Amino acid sequence: MKLNLILTAAVLAGSSFLSMAQTHQEGVEYYRADQFNNAKELLQRNYNNAGTDKAISEYYLGLIAIHDGNTAEAKEHFDKGISINASYPYNYVGLGELALKNGDKKAAEDYFKTAKSNVGKEKDDKASLDIAIARAYYNVDPTLYAKEIDKNVAQAMKDSPKEGPAATNVDIYLFDGDRKNDLKDFGGAGNQYEMATTYNPNATEAYVKYAELFTQVNPQYAINMLNKLLSVNPQSALGQRELANAYYNAQKYKEAATQYEKYVKNPNHFKQDEDRLAFLLFVDGDYQQGYDFATNLLKQNPQNFTAQRFQFMNAAQLDSMKDQLVPMAEALVVAHKANPANIFAPIDYNLISEELSNAGKADEAQALLEEAIAGDPSNRDYYKQLAMVFVKENNLPKATDAFQGYIDNTENPTYNDYIQQATYAFYAGVSNQKDNPDEANKYYDMAQASTEKAQQNNPSNFTKPLKIQGDIAKQRAPEEEVASAAVPLFTEGIAIFEAKENPSKNDINDAKEMYNYMGNYYLDQKDVPTAVTYFNKYLELDPENDAYRQFVEGLQK
């Protein structure tokens, strides 16, 4: 069997052949790149296709079974491969590896001898078989069988078309690279994989193994090598997929999406990679394209929960889909509850609950977010989203309680976080003021504490905290003292406001309230000039308020 010549012929047959080819070869590429589950899927998927050599498929399925610890299944594959083609040598190598695992070295050596008696006369074929035998020893025990491994590697060097250190058989370099990789000599491994591509530009697995070494630490190295692979073999599903993954690891999501679009058109792609493309289209902001892609996946398989999720995620970003979002959201919740495997990610919980809340379905939104919190109580965004659901329902006590979960699960809450909580808590207190004074005081305490933390967080921005503290003082004061309760706090707040060079709109609104309060306080004290001073400061911030201006002018007459 001239195995290497057969594989080379397939590679060189041209893109028109490869675009249609779905044979054992694609599974072999994935196996030789150490992607065993993917290899198994392709070998099984393409087993009965025209052009598939079933003896080769059985050999690699047997190796995968050994890798998975299923030695009985592995033997079945090797025996079946021999029954299909007794002259194909590698299934004997597989049986030899099983014999080694069983401690029967003599039987293993007999199998290896039989394999060699069936190998072709080409030097490359002999060298590849030598390395396959060396790997069998290595896979069982690299220390115990070190002598046998070295012997077979040396024989491979002799059998290679060009002998010695410059041997041209690609399997020699791949095996040496794998051994260096196992020893964490990543630089040495990379050198060997690169040498393999030099002597055989069609050695797909060598490019992929090289790229795998660098895809996390230097993604551009991986990208360059995989582009080199695809320049030689543009139809390689493995190469297309790995390049898409390399772009993804480099956070080049647009390039990754473009590459995945090419890859999913390859008949040897994996269905789960369609999900990755749907994700990338969403992340890259191609919402219409992402929606159309997910919709097409659903047409092919209405039970594709991932496609259903991304259809909704993209639709939620499109103005044209607004009227369809609520039924889509509710359908997702139904599918999620119907099957434990249909798991939501945080983005699902947040987008769906927001849509349900906007549609007035607060109970459904609340239930969904409470489920999310139960599953991941440390995710602060769930609490924030739940607080907004309660705010829309004007339930400030529950909004405050929910937002406290957000604060508690935030490592370093910001000034704005504390102000938000102080605002919720203040109005929660107001809503309880009449019917439940104790509860009101609890929330006023929370509001006060939050304003103090905001002051600590940003000492130069006290206007809002002092405004809220003054409002709390007014709520807690006896009726006869309400008019003066906030005077000290508002006086301080006004001084801070007036020292600001570029006050915000919120600062201006707070200042207007404080000026108005202070003006009325001094008016009650019969100190009209001081009252007018504060009222005029109000007008400086709101010069178009004619009614207010008329009121002030009346005081001055």
PDB file of N, CA, C and O in Angstrom, residues 91-126:
ATOM      1  N   ASN A  91      -3.606  -1.826  10.593  1.00  0.00           N
ATOM      2  CA  ASN A  91      -4.460  -2.474  11.584  1.00  0.00           C
ATOM      3  C   ASN A  91      -3.688  -3.519  12.395  1.00  0.00           C
ATOM      4  O   ASN A  91      -4.022  -3.791  13.551  1.00  0.00           O
ATOM      5  N   TYR A  92      -2.639  -4.086  11.798  1.00  0.00           N
ATOM      6  CA  TYR A  92      -1.767  -4.988  12.563  1.00  0.00           C
ATOM      7  C   TYR A  92      -0.995  -4.196  13.621  1.00  0.00           C
ATOM      8  O   TYR A  92      -0.750  -4.691  14.731  1.00  0.00           O
ATOM      9  N   VAL A  93      -0.610  -2.955  13.267  1.00  0.00           N
ATOM     10  CA  VAL A  93       0.059  -2.103  14.251  1.00  0.00           C
ATOM     11  C   VAL A  93      -0.884  -1.834  15.420  1.00  0.00           C
ATOM     12  O   VAL A  93      -0.482  -1.855  16.592  1.00  0.00           O
ATOM     13  N   GLY A  94      -2.157  -1.591  15.116  1.00  0.00           N
ATOM     14  CA  GLY A  94      -3.140  -1.374  16.173  1.00  0.00           C
ATOM     15  C   GLY A  94      -3.266  -2.574  17.086  1.00  0.00           C
ATOM     16  O   GLY A  94      -3.294  -2.430  18.320  1.00  0.00           O
ATOM     17  N   LEU A  95      -3.321  -3.766  16.505  1.00  0.00           N
ATOM     18  CA  LEU A  95      -3.392  -4.987  17.324  1.00  0.00           C
ATOM     19  C   LEU A  95      -2.115  -5.149  18.144  1.00  0.00           C
ATOM     20  O   LEU A  95      -2.157  -5.626  19.289  1.00  0.00           O
ATOM     21  N   GLY A  96      -0.983  -4.734  17.568  1.00  0.00           N
ATOM     22  CA  GLY A  96       0.277  -4.809  18.316  1.00  0.00           C
ATOM     23  C   GLY A  96       0.254  -3.897  19.530  1.00  0.00           C
ATOM     24  O   GLY A  96       0.737  -4.274  20.611  1.00  0.00           O
ATOM     25  N   GLU A  97      -0.308  -2.717  19.383  1.00  0.00           N
ATOM     26  CA  GLU A  97      -0.405  -1.808  20.534  1.00  0.00           C
ATOM     27  C   GLU A  97      -1.289  -2.416  21.625  1.00  0.00           C
ATOM     28  O   GLU A  97      -0.966  -2.314  22.817  1.00  0.00           O
ATOM     29  N   LEU A  98      -2.393  -3.045  21.228  1.00  0.00           N
ATOM     30  CA  LEU A  98      -3.252  -3.704  22.211  1.00  0.00           C
ATOM     31  C   LEU A  98      -2.506  -4.828  22.925  1.00  0.00           C
ATOM     32  O   LEU A  98      -2.661  -5.015  24.146  1.00  0.00           O
ATOM     33  N   ALA A  99      -1.692  -5.567  22.175  1.00  0.00           N
ATOM     34  CA  ALA A  99      -0.923  -6.654  22.786  1.00  0.00           C
ATOM     35  C   ALA A  99       0.068  -6.096  23.811  1.00  0.00           C
ATOM     36  O   ALA A  99       0.245  -6.661  24.898  1.00  0.00           O
ATOM     37  N   LEU A 100       0.695  -4.977  23.489  1.00  0.00           N
ATOM     38  CA  LEU A 100       1.600  -4.341  24.440  1.00  0.00           C
ATOM     39  C   LEU A 100       0.852  -3.931  25.700  1.00  0.00           C
ATOM     40  O   LEU A 100       1.371  -4.087  26.815  1.00  0.00           O
ATOM     41  N   LYS A 101      -0.343  -3.404  25.514  1.00  0.00           N
ATOM     42  CA  LYS A 101      -1.143  -3.006  26.672  1.00  0.00           C
ATOM     43  C   LYS A 101      -1.474  -4.205  27.559  1.00  0.00           C
ATOM     44  O   LYS A 101      -1.610  -4.078  28.777  1.00  0.00           O
ATOM     45  N   ASN A 102      -1.596  -5.364  26.926  1.00  0.00           N
ATOM     46  CA  ASN A 102      -1.890  -6.588  27.683  1.00  0.00           C
ATOM     47  C   ASN A 102      -0.630  -7.264  28.208  1.00  0.00           C
ATOM     48  O   ASN A 102      -0.694  -8.352  28.791  1.00  0.00           O
ATOM     49  N   GLY A 103       0.513  -6.638  27.983  1.00  0.00           N
ATOM     50  CA  GLY A 103       1.774  -7.188  28.492  1.00  0.00           C
ATOM     51  C   GLY A 103       2.364  -8.286  27.640  1.00  0.00           C
ATOM     52  O   GLY A 103       3.296  -8.985  28.066  1.00  0.00           O
ATOM     53  N   ASP A 104       1.851  -8.464  26.415  1.00  0.00           N
ATOM     54  CA  ASP A 104       2.337  -9.543  25.556  1.00  0.00           C
ATOM     55  C   ASP A 104       3.226  -8.943  24.455  1.00  0.00           C
ATOM     56  O   ASP A 104       2.793  -8.722  23.320  1.00  0.00           O
ATOM     57  N   LYS A 105       4.470  -8.713  24.797  1.00  0.00           N
ATOM     58  CA  LYS A 105       5.385  -8.078  23.854  1.00  0.00           C
ATOM     59  C   LYS A 105       5.672  -8.973  22.654  1.00  0.00           C
ATOM     60  O   LYS A 105       5.811  -8.491  21.529  1.00  0.00           O
ATOM     61  N   LYS A 106       5.721 -10.275  22.902  1.00  0.00           N
ATOM     62  CA  LYS A 106       6.010 -11.210  21.800  1.00  0.00           C
ATOM     63  C   LYS A 106       4.917 -11.144  20.746  1.00  0.00           C
ATOM     64  O   LYS A 106       5.195 -11.065  19.538  1.00  0.00           O
ATOM     65  N   ALA A 107       3.657 -11.133  21.183  1.00  0.00           N
ATOM     66  CA  ALA A 107       2.552 -11.046  20.232  1.00  0.00           C
ATOM     67  C   ALA A 107       2.596  -9.708  19.498  1.00  0.00           C
ATOM     68  O   ALA A 107       2.339  -9.641  18.288  1.00  0.00           O
ATOM     69  N   ALA A 108       2.945  -8.651  20.231  1.00  0.00           N
ATOM     70  CA  ALA A 108       3.030  -7.333  19.605  1.00  0.00           C
ATOM     71  C   ALA A 108       4.085  -7.341  18.499  1.00  0.00           C
ATOM     72  O   ALA A 108       3.848  -6.828  17.387  1.00  0.00           O
ATOM     73  N   GLU A 109       5.238  -7.933  18.779  1.00  0.00           N
ATOM     74  CA  GLU A 109       6.305  -7.949  17.782  1.00  0.00           C
ATOM     75  C   GLU A 109       5.897  -8.750  16.556  1.00  0.00           C
ATOM     76  O   GLU A 109       6.263  -8.407  15.421  1.00  0.00           O
ATOM     77  N   ASP A 110       5.104  -9.797  16.763  1.00  0.00           N
ATOM     78  CA  ASP A 110       4.609 -10.580  15.623  1.00  0.00           C
ATOM     79  C   ASP A 110       3.670  -9.742  14.754  1.00  0.00           C
ATOM     80  O   ASP A 110       3.727  -9.810  13.518  1.00  0.00           O
ATOM     81  N   TYR A 111       2.795  -8.982  15.424  1.00  0.00           N
ATOM     82  CA  TYR A 111       1.888  -8.098  14.658  1.00  0.00           C
ATOM     83  C   TYR A 111       2.693  -7.058  13.883  1.00  0.00           C
ATOM     84  O   TYR A 111       2.396  -6.766  12.719  1.00  0.00           O
ATOM     85  N   PHE A 112       3.705  -6.493  14.511  1.00  0.00           N
ATOM     86  CA  PHE A 112       4.505  -5.466  13.834  1.00  0.00           C
ATOM     87  C   PHE A 112       5.246  -6.075  12.635  1.00  0.00           C
ATOM     88  O   PHE A 112       5.382  -5.437  11.583  1.00  0.00           O
ATOM     89  N   LYS A 113       5.700  -7.307  12.794  1.00  0.00           N
ATOM     90  CA  LYS A 113       6.393  -7.999  11.709  1.00  0.00           C
ATOM     91  C   LYS A 113       5.442  -8.220  10.538  1.00  0.00           C
ATOM     92  O   LYS A 113       5.812  -8.024   9.369  1.00  0.00           O
ATOM     93  N   THR A 114       4.198  -8.601  10.871  1.00  0.00           N
ATOM     94  CA  THR A 114       3.200  -8.799   9.808  1.00  0.00           C
ATOM     95  C   THR A 114       2.920  -7.487   9.085  1.00  0.00           C
ATOM     96  O   THR A 114       2.774  -7.451   7.861  1.00  0.00           O
ATOM     97  N   ALA A 115       2.834  -6.419   9.881  1.00  0.00           N
ATOM     98  CA  ALA A 115       2.596  -5.102   9.272  1.00  0.00           C
ATOM     99  C   ALA A 115       3.703  -4.767   8.289  1.00  0.00           C
ATOM    100  O   ALA A 115       3.441  -4.306   7.161  1.00  0.00           O
ATOM    101  N   LYS A 116       4.949  -5.008   8.668  1.00  0.00           N
ATOM    102  CA  LYS A 116       6.076  -4.662   7.794  1.00  0.00           C
ATOM    103  C   LYS A 116       6.095  -5.524   6.540  1.00  0.00           C
ATOM    104  O   LYS A 116       6.549  -5.077   5.484  1.00  0.00           O
ATOM    105  N   SER A 117       5.567  -6.726   6.671  1.00  0.00           N
ATOM    106  CA  SER A 117       5.550  -7.600   5.490  1.00  0.00           C
ATOM    107  C   SER A 117       4.514  -7.139   4.466  1.00  0.00           C
ATOM    108  O   SER A 117       4.539  -7.580   3.318  1.00  0.00           O
ATOM    109  N   ASN A 118       3.614  -6.268   4.887  1.00  0.00           N
ATOM    110  CA  ASN A 118       2.554  -5.790   3.989  1.00  0.00           C
ATOM    111  C   ASN A 118       2.775  -4.357   3.506  1.00  0.00           C
ATOM    112  O   ASN A 118       1.977  -3.852   2.704  1.00  0.00           O
ATOM    113  N   VAL A 119       3.837  -3.706   3.986  1.00  0.00           N
ATOM    114  CA  VAL A 119       4.051  -2.318   3.599  1.00  0.00           C
ATOM    115  C   VAL A 119       4.570  -2.247   2.174  1.00  0.00           C
ATOM    116  O   VAL A 119       5.199  -3.187   1.673  1.00  0.00           O
ATOM    117  N   GLY A 120       4.275  -1.124   1.509  1.00  0.00           N
ATOM    118  CA  GLY A 120       4.736  -0.947   0.139  1.00  0.00           C
ATOM    119  C   GLY A 120       6.243  -0.802   0.056  1.00  0.00           C
ATOM    120  O   GLY A 120       6.950  -0.701   1.066  1.00  0.00           O
ATOM    121  N   LYS A 121       6.724  -0.790  -1.166  1.00  0.00           N
ATOM    122  CA  LYS A 121       8.166  -0.728  -1.391  1.00  0.00           C
ATOM    123  C   LYS A 121       8.716   0.684  -1.331  1.00  0.00           C
ATOM    124  O   LYS A 121       9.934   0.870  -1.258  1.00  0.00           O
ATOM    125  N   GLU A 122       7.828   1.694  -1.387  1.00  0.00           N
ATOM    126  CA  GLU A 122       8.296   3.067  -1.343  1.00  0.00           C
ATOM    127  C   GLU A 122       8.925   3.368   0.020  1.00  0.00           C
ATOM    128  O   GLU A 122       8.414   2.962   1.056  1.00  0.00           O
ATOM    129  N   LYS A 123      10.046   4.096   0.009  1.00  0.00           N
ATOM    130  CA  LYS A 123      10.739   4.403   1.260  1.00  0.00           C
ATOM    131  C   LYS A 123       9.847   5.188   2.224  1.00  0.00           C
ATOM    132  O   LYS A 123       9.873   4.957   3.437  1.00  0.00           O
ATOM    133  N   ASP A 124       9.088   6.133   1.699  1.00  0.00           N
ATOM    134  CA  ASP A 124       8.228   6.943   2.557  1.00  0.00           C
ATOM    135  C   ASP A 124       7.214   6.069   3.292  1.00  0.00           C
ATOM    136  O   ASP A 124       6.916   6.295   4.464  1.00  0.00           O
ATOM    137  N   ASP A 125       6.680   5.073   2.595  1.00  0.00           N
ATOM    138  CA  ASP A 125       5.716   4.174   3.229  1.00  0.00           C
ATOM    139  C   ASP A 125       6.377   3.398   4.366  1.00  0.00           C
ATOM    140  O   ASP A 125       5.792   3.226   5.439  1.00  0.00           O
ATOM    141  N   LYS A 126       7.595   2.928   4.126  1.00  0.00           N
ATOM    142  CA  LYS A 126       8.308   2.169   5.161  1.00  0.00           C
ATOM    143  C   LYS A 126       8.612   3.048   6.366  1.00  0.00           C
ATOM    144  O   LYS A 126       8.444   2.628   7.519  1.00  0.00           O
TER     145      LYS A 126
END
